[in-house]
Amino acid sequence: FIKVCDRFILKTQDIEEKVSDVKDIDNFYGFIMKYVMGIKKVMGKMFGLGIENIYKYYFFLIMQANIYYPSFADKVTELNDKEYRKWESELLKAIKNKEIKEDIDVELTALQFRNIFLGMSFEKSLTDGLDADLLLKTYLNIYNQIKL
C-alpha cells in the first residue's frame, strides 16, 4: 500500500515531476504551459490504467493514505509547500524579467494558481476528471491580468 501511494500519489504530485524539463523555459507563460502539459501527461497515464473514472478513485486513495499511511499528511504538506515555493519562485522571476506586474502579492497569486488546480481537480473527480484545457484557459486569464 505504501509503495503504491509513494509511486502514484507522492511521486506523481511532485512539482518536479510535473515540470521536469522546465529548465528550458525562460518565462512565466512558458512555465504555465509546461505545468499544464505535465498535468495532461499524468492524466494520460492514469487514464491509461483502464479504470473507469480513475480520478474519483484517485481521491479515494489519497483519503485512505491519509488514514493508513504513517506520516502521509506530513509528506503531502511537504509536497504542497514545495509546489507553492515553485509558483512563488516563477512569479518572482517573471517580476524580475519585467514579464508581469511588480505590485502583485506573490504569495497570494501562487496560492491562487495552486488552489485553482486543486479545486478544479476535486470538483471534476466525481465526473469526467479535470479539464486541463479549461485549467489552462483559467491560468491564462490570470496571467493576462498580471502581465505587463
PDB file of C-alpha atoms in Angstrom, residues 4-145:
ATOM      1  CA  VAL A   4       1.581   2.314  -4.337  1.00  0.00           C
ATOM      2  CA  CYS A   5       0.954   5.625  -2.546  1.00  0.00           C
ATOM      3  CA  ASP A   6       4.593   6.650  -2.931  1.00  0.00           C
ATOM      4  CA  ARG A   7       4.516   5.986  -6.671  1.00  0.00           C
ATOM      5  CA  PHE A   8       1.022   7.083  -7.652  1.00  0.00           C
ATOM      6  CA  ILE A   9       0.488   9.952  -5.235  1.00  0.00           C
ATOM      7  CA  LEU A  10       3.706  11.362  -3.810  1.00  0.00           C
ATOM      8  CA  LYS A  11       5.906  10.927  -6.886  1.00  0.00           C
ATOM      9  CA  THR A  12       3.137  11.843  -9.334  1.00  0.00           C
ATOM     10  CA  GLN A  13       2.174  15.011  -7.463  1.00  0.00           C
ATOM     11  CA  ASP A  14       5.737  16.236  -7.013  1.00  0.00           C
ATOM     12  CA  ILE A  15       6.140  19.550  -8.847  1.00  0.00           C
ATOM     13  CA  GLU A  16       9.470  18.368 -10.229  1.00  0.00           C
ATOM     14  CA  GLU A  17       7.654  15.505 -11.965  1.00  0.00           C
ATOM     15  CA  LYS A  18       5.034  17.847 -13.403  1.00  0.00           C
ATOM     16  CA  VAL A  19       7.568  20.267 -14.848  1.00  0.00           C
ATOM     17  CA  SER A  20      10.657  18.075 -15.144  1.00  0.00           C
ATOM     18  CA  ASP A  21      12.011  19.873 -18.202  1.00  0.00           C
ATOM     19  CA  VAL A  22      11.020  23.396 -17.148  1.00  0.00           C
ATOM     20  CA  LYS A  23      14.677  24.443 -17.186  1.00  0.00           C
ATOM     21  CA  ASP A  24      14.208  25.093 -20.901  1.00  0.00           C
ATOM     22  CA  ILE A  25      11.528  27.687 -20.136  1.00  0.00           C
ATOM     23  CA  ASP A  26      12.612  31.255 -19.578  1.00  0.00           C
ATOM     24  CA  ASN A  27       9.312  32.964 -18.806  1.00  0.00           C
ATOM     25  CA  PHE A  28       6.203  32.587 -16.666  1.00  0.00           C
ATOM     26  CA  TYR A  29       3.917  31.991 -19.632  1.00  0.00           C
ATOM     27  CA  GLY A  30       6.127  29.052 -20.605  1.00  0.00           C
ATOM     28  CA  PHE A  31       6.024  27.737 -17.046  1.00  0.00           C
ATOM     29  CA  ILE A  32       2.224  27.770 -17.095  1.00  0.00           C
ATOM     30  CA  MET A  33       2.201  25.925 -20.426  1.00  0.00           C
ATOM     31  CA  LYS A  34       4.716  23.335 -19.161  1.00  0.00           C
ATOM     32  CA  TYR A  35       2.784  22.876 -15.907  1.00  0.00           C
ATOM     33  CA  VAL A  36      -0.470  22.131 -17.718  1.00  0.00           C
ATOM     34  CA  MET A  37       1.324  19.852 -20.191  1.00  0.00           C
ATOM     35  CA  GLY A  38       2.727  17.939 -17.209  1.00  0.00           C
ATOM     36  CA  ILE A  39      -0.756  17.578 -15.745  1.00  0.00           C
ATOM     37  CA  LYS A  40      -2.058  16.297 -19.082  1.00  0.00           C
ATOM     38  CA  LYS A  41       0.767  13.766 -19.175  1.00  0.00           C
ATOM     39  CA  VAL A  42      -0.072  12.487 -15.684  1.00  0.00           C
ATOM     40  CA  MET A  43      -3.781  12.328 -16.531  1.00  0.00           C
ATOM     41  CA  GLY A  44      -2.993  10.336 -19.663  1.00  0.00           C
ATOM     42  CA  LYS A  45      -1.015   7.810 -17.641  1.00  0.00           C
ATOM     43  CA  MET A  46      -3.825   7.489 -15.119  1.00  0.00           C
ATOM     44  CA  PHE A  47      -6.473   7.117 -17.806  1.00  0.00           C
ATOM     45  CA  GLY A  48      -4.290   4.502 -19.480  1.00  0.00           C
ATOM     46  CA  LEU A  49      -4.706   2.236 -16.447  1.00  0.00           C
ATOM     47  CA  GLY A  50      -8.152   1.389 -17.812  1.00  0.00           C
ATOM     48  CA  ILE A  51     -10.098   2.085 -14.620  1.00  0.00           C
ATOM     49  CA  GLU A  52     -13.421   3.783 -15.228  1.00  0.00           C
ATOM     50  CA  ASN A  53     -13.457   7.202 -13.543  1.00  0.00           C
ATOM     51  CA  ILE A  54      -9.920   6.718 -12.245  1.00  0.00           C
ATOM     52  CA  TYR A  55      -9.908  10.285 -10.926  1.00  0.00           C
ATOM     53  CA  LYS A  56     -12.626   9.580  -8.350  1.00  0.00           C
ATOM     54  CA  TYR A  57     -10.711   6.560  -7.082  1.00  0.00           C
ATOM     55  CA  TYR A  58      -7.501   8.554  -7.041  1.00  0.00           C
ATOM     56  CA  PHE A  59      -9.018  10.944  -4.498  1.00  0.00           C
ATOM     57  CA  PHE A  60     -10.320   7.955  -2.524  1.00  0.00           C
ATOM     58  CA  LEU A  61      -6.770   6.571  -2.473  1.00  0.00           C
ATOM     59  CA  ILE A  62      -5.453   9.872  -1.144  1.00  0.00           C
ATOM     60  CA  MET A  63      -8.034   9.837   1.654  1.00  0.00           C
ATOM     61  CA  GLN A  64      -7.173   6.224   2.531  1.00  0.00           C
ATOM     62  CA  ALA A  65      -3.465   7.035   2.538  1.00  0.00           C
ATOM     63  CA  ASN A  66      -4.162   9.844   4.963  1.00  0.00           C
ATOM     64  CA  ILE A  67      -5.627   7.259   7.356  1.00  0.00           C
ATOM     65  CA  TYR A  68      -3.386   4.216   6.848  1.00  0.00           C
ATOM     66  CA  TYR A  69      -0.012   5.572   5.706  1.00  0.00           C
ATOM     67  CA  PRO A  70       2.091   6.798   8.634  1.00  0.00           C
ATOM     68  CA  SER A  71       3.359  10.364   8.065  1.00  0.00           C
ATOM     69  CA  PHE A  72       1.464  10.674   4.770  1.00  0.00           C
ATOM     70  CA  ALA A  73      -0.037  14.025   5.788  1.00  0.00           C
ATOM     71  CA  ASP A  74       3.439  15.359   6.553  1.00  0.00           C
ATOM     72  CA  LYS A  75       4.741  14.209   3.175  1.00  0.00           C
ATOM     73  CA  VAL A  76       1.802  15.771   1.326  1.00  0.00           C
ATOM     74  CA  THR A  77       2.257  19.015   3.249  1.00  0.00           C
ATOM     75  CA  GLU A  78       5.910  18.991   2.224  1.00  0.00           C
ATOM     76  CA  LEU A  79       4.927  18.464  -1.439  1.00  0.00           C
ATOM     77  CA  ASN A  80       2.349  21.248  -1.272  1.00  0.00           C
ATOM     78  CA  ASP A  81       4.860  23.638   0.291  1.00  0.00           C
ATOM     79  CA  LYS A  82       7.377  22.736  -2.421  1.00  0.00           C
ATOM     80  CA  GLU A  83       4.821  23.490  -5.110  1.00  0.00           C
ATOM     81  CA  TYR A  84       3.822  26.820  -3.547  1.00  0.00           C
ATOM     82  CA  ARG A  85       7.521  27.765  -3.403  1.00  0.00           C
ATOM     83  CA  LYS A  86       7.928  26.837  -7.069  1.00  0.00           C
ATOM     84  CA  TRP A  87       4.997  29.027  -8.098  1.00  0.00           C
ATOM     85  CA  GLU A  88       6.374  31.871  -5.957  1.00  0.00           C
ATOM     86  CA  SER A  89       9.823  31.440  -7.467  1.00  0.00           C
ATOM     87  CA  GLU A  90       8.463  31.528 -11.008  1.00  0.00           C
ATOM     88  CA  LEU A  91       6.383  34.614 -10.226  1.00  0.00           C
ATOM     89  CA  LEU A  92       9.417  36.393  -8.738  1.00  0.00           C
ATOM     90  CA  LYS A  93      11.487  35.558 -11.833  1.00  0.00           C
ATOM     91  CA  ALA A  94       8.707  36.948 -14.027  1.00  0.00           C
ATOM     92  CA  ILE A  95       8.651  40.172 -11.994  1.00  0.00           C
ATOM     93  CA  LYS A  96      12.440  40.461 -12.226  1.00  0.00           C
ATOM     94  CA  ASN A  97      12.273  39.891 -16.003  1.00  0.00           C
ATOM     95  CA  LYS A  98       9.518  42.507 -16.310  1.00  0.00           C
ATOM     96  CA  GLU A  99       7.068  39.981 -17.695  1.00  0.00           C
ATOM     97  CA  ILE A 100       4.427  40.585 -15.013  1.00  0.00           C
ATOM     98  CA  LYS A 101       3.483  43.479 -12.750  1.00  0.00           C
ATOM     99  CA  GLU A 102       5.694  44.041  -9.734  1.00  0.00           C
ATOM    100  CA  ASP A 103       2.872  45.151  -7.429  1.00  0.00           C
ATOM    101  CA  ILE A 104       1.170  41.751  -7.229  1.00  0.00           C
ATOM    102  CA  ASP A 105       1.045  39.819  -3.974  1.00  0.00           C
ATOM    103  CA  VAL A 106       3.332  36.920  -4.939  1.00  0.00           C
ATOM    104  CA  GLU A 107       2.257  34.664  -2.078  1.00  0.00           C
ATOM    105  CA  LEU A 108      -1.471  35.095  -2.776  1.00  0.00           C
ATOM    106  CA  THR A 109      -1.014  34.759  -6.518  1.00  0.00           C
ATOM    107  CA  ALA A 110       0.918  31.494  -6.069  1.00  0.00           C
ATOM    108  CA  LEU A 111      -1.836  30.299  -3.752  1.00  0.00           C
ATOM    109  CA  GLN A 112      -4.418  31.232  -6.377  1.00  0.00           C
ATOM    110  CA  PHE A 113      -2.702  29.221  -9.127  1.00  0.00           C
ATOM    111  CA  ARG A 114      -2.295  26.179  -6.873  1.00  0.00           C
ATOM    112  CA  ASN A 115      -5.810  26.264  -5.451  1.00  0.00           C
ATOM    113  CA  ILE A 116      -7.444  26.628  -8.839  1.00  0.00           C
ATOM    114  CA  PHE A 117      -5.798  23.353  -9.852  1.00  0.00           C
ATOM    115  CA  LEU A 118      -6.802  21.618  -6.610  1.00  0.00           C
ATOM    116  CA  GLY A 119     -10.370  22.902  -6.695  1.00  0.00           C
ATOM    117  CA  MET A 120     -10.979  22.046 -10.329  1.00  0.00           C
ATOM    118  CA  SER A 121      -9.387  18.615  -9.845  1.00  0.00           C
ATOM    119  CA  PHE A 122     -11.571  17.787  -6.883  1.00  0.00           C
ATOM    120  CA  GLU A 123     -14.768  19.183  -8.397  1.00  0.00           C
ATOM    121  CA  LYS A 124     -14.378  17.147 -11.577  1.00  0.00           C
ATOM    122  CA  SER A 125     -13.069  13.978  -9.882  1.00  0.00           C
ATOM    123  CA  LEU A 126     -16.613  12.704  -9.473  1.00  0.00           C
ATOM    124  CA  THR A 127     -17.401  13.008 -13.168  1.00  0.00           C
ATOM    125  CA  ASP A 128     -15.005  13.245 -16.104  1.00  0.00           C
ATOM    126  CA  GLY A 129     -11.835  14.342 -14.353  1.00  0.00           C
ATOM    127  CA  LEU A 130     -10.038  17.646 -14.617  1.00  0.00           C
ATOM    128  CA  ASP A 131     -10.497  19.562 -17.852  1.00  0.00           C
ATOM    129  CA  ALA A 132      -6.866  20.554 -18.436  1.00  0.00           C
ATOM    130  CA  ASP A 133      -7.819  22.866 -21.302  1.00  0.00           C
ATOM    131  CA  LEU A 134     -10.175  24.796 -19.020  1.00  0.00           C
ATOM    132  CA  LEU A 135      -7.432  24.889 -16.383  1.00  0.00           C
ATOM    133  CA  LEU A 136      -5.087  26.395 -18.963  1.00  0.00           C
ATOM    134  CA  LYS A 137      -7.692  28.984 -20.004  1.00  0.00           C
ATOM    135  CA  THR A 138      -8.199  29.904 -16.341  1.00  0.00           C
ATOM    136  CA  TYR A 139      -4.457  30.209 -15.754  1.00  0.00           C
ATOM    137  CA  LEU A 140      -4.003  32.325 -18.870  1.00  0.00           C
ATOM    138  CA  ASN A 141      -6.841  34.588 -17.744  1.00  0.00           C
ATOM    139  CA  ILE A 142      -4.934  35.288 -14.521  1.00  0.00           C
ATOM    140  CA  TYR A 143      -1.693  35.633 -16.460  1.00  0.00           C
ATOM    141  CA  ASN A 144      -3.262  38.226 -18.769  1.00  0.00           C
ATOM    142  CA  GLN A 145      -4.403  40.209 -15.723  1.00  0.00           C
TER     143      GLN A 145
END
